[in-house]
Amino acid sequence: MSAHAEPHAPSGHHGPPIANQSSKVSASVLGMFLFIASEAMLFGAFFTAYFFVRVVNPEAQGWPLEPFHLPVFVAGVNTAVLVTSSFTMHWALQSVKRGNRAGLQAGLVLTLLMGSAFLVTQMLEYARIGFNPADGAFGTIFFGLTGLHGAHVFIGLTLLAVATVRAFRGHYTPEHHHGVEIPGIYWHFVDVMWIVVYATIYLL
Amino acid sequence: MPRNPLRSEAEAFRFVLLTVAYFALIVGAAALNTWFGLAVFLALTALALWRFFQRSTPEPPGPAPQGGGSA
């Protein structure tokens, strides 16, 4: 890498030159839109395959086809746990904005615990469900969709774990809590995706 | 420009609640009758899209371009 001389930056500015913004949309908003679009396409590909399997089985008397049986009740309880974790995440954010450190820590720990419970329950469900990804197109898509979501939950839990450790080290203040806000947004997004998956695969 | 529903944690949380309500209505309607469920899905989706694009707010003016660069 050569030591190339950049044009002079404004006085007092260090680091790379300020990027020129040619769009009316700010970079952060555009980035979030692109992220949502990429995730929608990723999940959309799986949903397309899922609906294709349903459409090519019009004679089916009920869904899923025999011999597949989905644990709707257990997954419903798991859904309630995940939705509740969104409430505790929101509580954590509201707490740090009010300067309530204990509320932030409790909210993050509860969210982490409920997210972990969701993931463990899903793994137990996989072990007892009675079919595997090799059992036809439905089995493949079921494990693909729920597994893809599970991977998102795992990433969310990792982000939350970092935020929780930092919260216990006193890193966040009412003015500076970006490190909680971003995992919070991601966690709510993961929650929304699960509601779509649960309603589509288990209920409809 | 439509507003990003994941702009902040508070808006994302509101989006979760709206998603729960959206699917609860669709699943409830579909349990009564499949075609009624489809009708509710279409109606709610149209309503959600209309609200999404209606709530557009003008973007605040960005910082003046530096170094005389043009858009």
Short mmCIF file of N, CA and C in Angstrom, two decimals, chain A residues 10 18 20-22 24-26 28-29 32-33 35-36 83 86-87 89-91 93-94 97 180-181 184-185 187-189 191-192 195-196 199-200 203-204, chain B residues 1-17 19-21 23-24 26-28 30-31 37 52 59-60 62-63 65-66 69-71:
data_model
loop_
_atom_site.label_atom_id
_atom_site.label_comp_id
_atom_site.label_asym_id
_atom_site.label_seq_id
_atom_site.Cartn_x
_atom_site.Cartn_y
_atom_site.Cartn_z
N PRO A 10 -10.69 19.27 5.94
CA PRO A 10 -10.92 20.48 6.72
C PRO A 10 -10.06 20.48 7.97
N ILE A 18 -14.27 12.88 4.56
CA ILE A 18 -15.71 12.71 4.73
C ILE A 18 -16.31 12.28 3.39
N ASN A 20 -18.73 11.80 0.31
CA ASN A 20 -19.70 12.67 -0.33
C ASN A 20 -21.05 11.97 -0.35
N GLN A 21 -22.09 12.65 0.11
CA GLN A 21 -23.42 12.05 0.11
C GLN A 21 -24.21 12.60 -1.05
N SER A 22 -24.41 11.77 -2.06
CA SER A 22 -25.11 12.23 -3.25
C SER A 22 -26.58 11.85 -3.22
N LYS A 24 -30.46 11.49 -1.24
CA LYS A 24 -31.28 12.13 -0.22
C LYS A 24 -31.45 11.23 0.99
N VAL A 25 -31.18 9.93 0.83
CA VAL A 25 -31.33 8.98 1.92
C VAL A 25 -29.99 8.87 2.64
N SER A 26 -30.04 8.97 3.97
CA SER A 26 -28.80 8.88 4.73
C SER A 26 -28.22 7.47 4.63
N SER A 28 -27.09 5.45 6.88
CA SER A 28 -27.56 4.47 7.86
C SER A 28 -28.95 3.94 7.50
N VAL A 29 -29.83 4.83 7.05
CA VAL A 29 -31.18 4.41 6.65
C VAL A 29 -31.10 3.51 5.41
N MET A 32 -29.92 0.12 6.41
CA MET A 32 -30.95 -0.68 7.05
C MET A 32 -31.95 -1.20 6.02
N PHE A 33 -32.30 -0.36 5.04
CA PHE A 33 -33.22 -0.80 3.98
C PHE A 33 -32.61 -1.97 3.20
N PHE A 35 -30.35 -4.04 4.24
CA PHE A 35 -30.32 -5.21 5.12
C PHE A 35 -31.68 -5.91 5.15
N ILE A 36 -32.74 -5.11 5.32
CA ILE A 36 -34.09 -5.69 5.36
C ILE A 36 -34.40 -6.35 4.02
N VAL A 83 -41.85 -13.48 21.93
CA VAL A 83 -42.54 -12.18 21.91
C VAL A 83 -42.34 -11.47 23.25
N SER A 86 -39.20 -9.61 23.50
CA SER A 86 -39.19 -8.28 22.87
C SER A 86 -39.63 -7.22 23.88
N PHE A 87 -40.56 -7.58 24.76
CA PHE A 87 -41.00 -6.64 25.80
C PHE A 87 -39.85 -6.33 26.75
N MET A 89 -36.70 -6.56 26.13
CA MET A 89 -35.69 -5.79 25.39
C MET A 89 -36.08 -4.31 25.37
N HIS A 90 -37.36 -4.08 25.12
CA HIS A 90 -37.87 -2.70 25.09
C HIS A 90 -37.73 -2.07 26.48
N TRP A 91 -38.01 -2.86 27.51
CA TRP A 91 -37.87 -2.36 28.88
C TRP A 91 -36.41 -1.98 29.17
N LEU A 93 -34.18 -0.95 27.06
CA LEU A 93 -33.86 0.32 26.37
C LEU A 93 -34.48 1.51 27.09
N GLN A 94 -35.74 1.36 27.49
CA GLN A 94 -36.40 2.46 28.20
C GLN A 94 -35.69 2.73 29.51
N LYS A 97 -32.50 4.74 28.98
CA LYS A 97 -32.81 6.12 28.61
C LYS A 97 -33.19 6.95 29.83
N VAL A 180 -26.82 -0.86 22.79
CA VAL A 180 -28.01 -1.62 23.17
C VAL A 180 -29.10 -1.45 22.11
N GLU A 181 -29.13 -0.26 21.53
CA GLU A 181 -30.18 0.06 20.55
C GLU A 181 -30.09 -0.86 19.32
N GLY A 184 -31.08 -4.36 19.99
CA GLY A 184 -32.53 -4.33 20.22
C GLY A 184 -33.31 -4.34 18.92
N ILE A 185 -32.88 -3.52 17.96
CA ILE A 185 -33.54 -3.49 16.66
C ILE A 185 -33.44 -4.86 15.99
N TRP A 187 -33.01 -7.74 17.44
CA TRP A 187 -33.80 -8.72 18.19
C TRP A 187 -35.28 -8.63 17.79
N HIS A 188 -35.79 -7.42 17.66
CA HIS A 188 -37.19 -7.25 17.25
C HIS A 188 -37.40 -7.78 15.83
N PHE A 189 -36.41 -7.55 14.98
CA PHE A 189 -36.51 -8.06 13.60
C PHE A 189 -36.57 -9.59 13.61
N ASP A 191 -37.65 -11.42 15.97
CA ASP A 191 -38.97 -11.75 16.53
C ASP A 191 -40.04 -11.68 15.44
N VAL A 192 -40.00 -10.63 14.65
CA VAL A 192 -40.97 -10.48 13.55
C VAL A 192 -40.86 -11.65 12.58
N ILE A 195 -42.53 -14.75 13.96
CA ILE A 195 -44.00 -14.67 13.90
C ILE A 195 -44.47 -15.05 12.50
N VAL A 196 -43.76 -14.57 11.48
CA VAL A 196 -44.11 -14.92 10.09
C VAL A 196 -43.94 -16.43 9.88
N ALA A 199 -46.61 -18.46 12.01
CA ALA A 199 -47.98 -18.34 11.45
C ALA A 199 -48.08 -19.11 10.14
N THR A 200 -47.07 -19.05 9.31
CA THR A 200 -47.14 -19.68 7.99
C THR A 200 -46.97 -21.19 8.06
N LEU A 203 -49.43 -22.66 11.59
CA LEU A 203 -50.84 -22.35 11.79
C LEU A 203 -51.67 -22.33 10.50
N LEU A 204 -51.11 -21.76 9.43
CA LEU A 204 -51.93 -21.59 8.22
C LEU A 204 -51.94 -22.83 7.33
N MET B 1 -40.36 9.80 0.88
CA MET B 1 -39.63 8.60 1.28
C MET B 1 -40.38 7.92 2.42
N PRO B 2 -40.74 6.63 2.30
CA PRO B 2 -41.42 5.95 3.41
C PRO B 2 -40.52 5.81 4.62
N ARG B 3 -41.15 5.75 5.79
CA ARG B 3 -40.36 5.64 7.02
C ARG B 3 -39.95 4.20 7.26
N ASN B 4 -38.73 4.06 7.69
CA ASN B 4 -38.19 2.73 7.98
C ASN B 4 -38.80 2.21 9.29
N PRO B 5 -39.48 1.06 9.28
CA PRO B 5 -40.07 0.57 10.53
C PRO B 5 -39.03 0.11 11.54
N LEU B 6 -37.78 -0.05 11.10
CA LEU B 6 -36.71 -0.44 12.02
C LEU B 6 -35.75 0.72 12.27
N ARG B 7 -36.30 1.94 12.20
CA ARG B 7 -35.46 3.13 12.37
C ARG B 7 -34.86 3.21 13.77
N SER B 8 -35.64 2.82 14.75
CA SER B 8 -35.17 2.84 16.14
C SER B 8 -35.73 1.63 16.86
N GLU B 9 -35.22 1.39 18.06
CA GLU B 9 -35.69 0.22 18.82
C GLU B 9 -37.17 0.37 19.15
N ALA B 10 -37.59 1.59 19.49
CA ALA B 10 -38.99 1.80 19.85
C ALA B 10 -39.91 1.52 18.65
N GLU B 11 -39.49 1.96 17.47
CA GLU B 11 -40.32 1.72 16.27
C GLU B 11 -40.30 0.23 15.91
N ALA B 12 -39.16 -0.42 16.11
CA ALA B 12 -39.08 -1.85 15.83
C ALA B 12 -39.98 -2.64 16.78
N PHE B 13 -40.04 -2.20 18.04
CA PHE B 13 -40.91 -2.86 19.01
C PHE B 13 -42.38 -2.70 18.59
N ARG B 14 -42.71 -1.50 18.14
CA ARG B 14 -44.08 -1.25 17.66
C ARG B 14 -44.38 -2.14 16.45
N PHE B 15 -43.38 -2.32 15.61
CA PHE B 15 -43.53 -3.18 14.42
C PHE B 15 -43.82 -4.63 14.84
N VAL B 16 -43.17 -5.08 15.92
CA VAL B 16 -43.42 -6.44 16.43
C VAL B 16 -44.89 -6.58 16.83
N LEU B 17 -45.38 -5.59 17.58
CA LEU B 17 -46.77 -5.66 18.05
C LEU B 17 -47.75 -5.64 16.88
N THR B 19 -47.12 -6.69 13.88
CA THR B 19 -47.00 -7.99 13.18
C THR B 19 -47.81 -9.06 13.90
N VAL B 20 -47.76 -9.05 15.24
CA VAL B 20 -48.55 -10.01 16.01
C VAL B 20 -50.03 -9.82 15.71
N ALA B 21 -50.49 -8.56 15.72
CA ALA B 21 -51.91 -8.28 15.45
C ALA B 21 -52.27 -8.69 14.02
N PHE B 23 -50.93 -11.00 12.01
CA PHE B 23 -51.04 -12.46 11.80
C PHE B 23 -52.14 -13.07 12.67
N ALA B 24 -52.41 -12.50 13.83
CA ALA B 24 -53.50 -13.02 14.66
C ALA B 24 -54.83 -12.89 13.92
N ILE B 26 -55.25 -12.65 10.61
CA ILE B 26 -55.25 -13.53 9.44
C ILE B 26 -55.50 -14.98 9.85
N VAL B 27 -54.79 -15.44 10.89
CA VAL B 27 -54.95 -16.83 11.33
C VAL B 27 -56.36 -17.06 11.86
N GLY B 28 -56.89 -16.09 12.61
CA GLY B 28 -58.25 -16.22 13.12
C GLY B 28 -59.27 -16.30 12.00
N ALA B 30 -58.68 -17.20 8.87
CA ALA B 30 -58.45 -18.43 8.10
C ALA B 30 -59.00 -19.65 8.83
N ALA B 31 -59.03 -19.59 10.17
CA ALA B 31 -59.59 -20.71 10.93
C ALA B 31 -61.09 -20.81 10.69
N GLY B 37 -59.95 -15.88 5.26
CA GLY B 37 -58.58 -15.60 5.66
C GLY B 37 -57.79 -14.90 4.57
N PHE B 52 -47.95 2.65 5.31
CA PHE B 52 -46.49 2.74 5.20
C PHE B 52 -46.08 3.88 4.28
N GLU B 59 -37.20 14.12 4.51
CA GLU B 59 -35.90 13.91 5.15
C GLU B 59 -35.33 15.26 5.56
N PRO B 60 -34.73 15.34 6.73
CA PRO B 60 -34.08 16.60 7.11
C PRO B 60 -32.93 16.90 6.15
N GLY B 62 -29.52 17.41 4.61
CA GLY B 62 -28.21 16.91 4.99
C GLY B 62 -27.20 18.02 5.05
N PRO B 63 -26.00 17.71 5.53
CA PRO B 63 -24.95 18.74 5.59
C PRO B 63 -24.55 19.19 4.19
N PRO B 65 -22.58 19.87 0.99
CA PRO B 65 -21.44 19.14 0.43
C PRO B 65 -20.16 19.94 0.56
N GLN B 66 -19.11 19.24 0.93
CA GLN B 66 -17.84 19.92 1.13
C GLN B 66 -16.95 19.76 -0.09
N GLY B 69 -18.32 19.60 -4.26
CA GLY B 69 -18.82 18.46 -5.01
C GLY B 69 -20.30 18.64 -5.33
N SER B 70 -20.70 18.16 -6.49
CA SER B 70 -22.10 18.25 -6.86
C SER B 70 -22.73 16.87 -6.84
N ALA B 71 -24.07 16.81 -6.71
CA ALA B 71 -24.77 15.53 -6.62
C ALA B 71 -24.74 14.79 -7.93
#
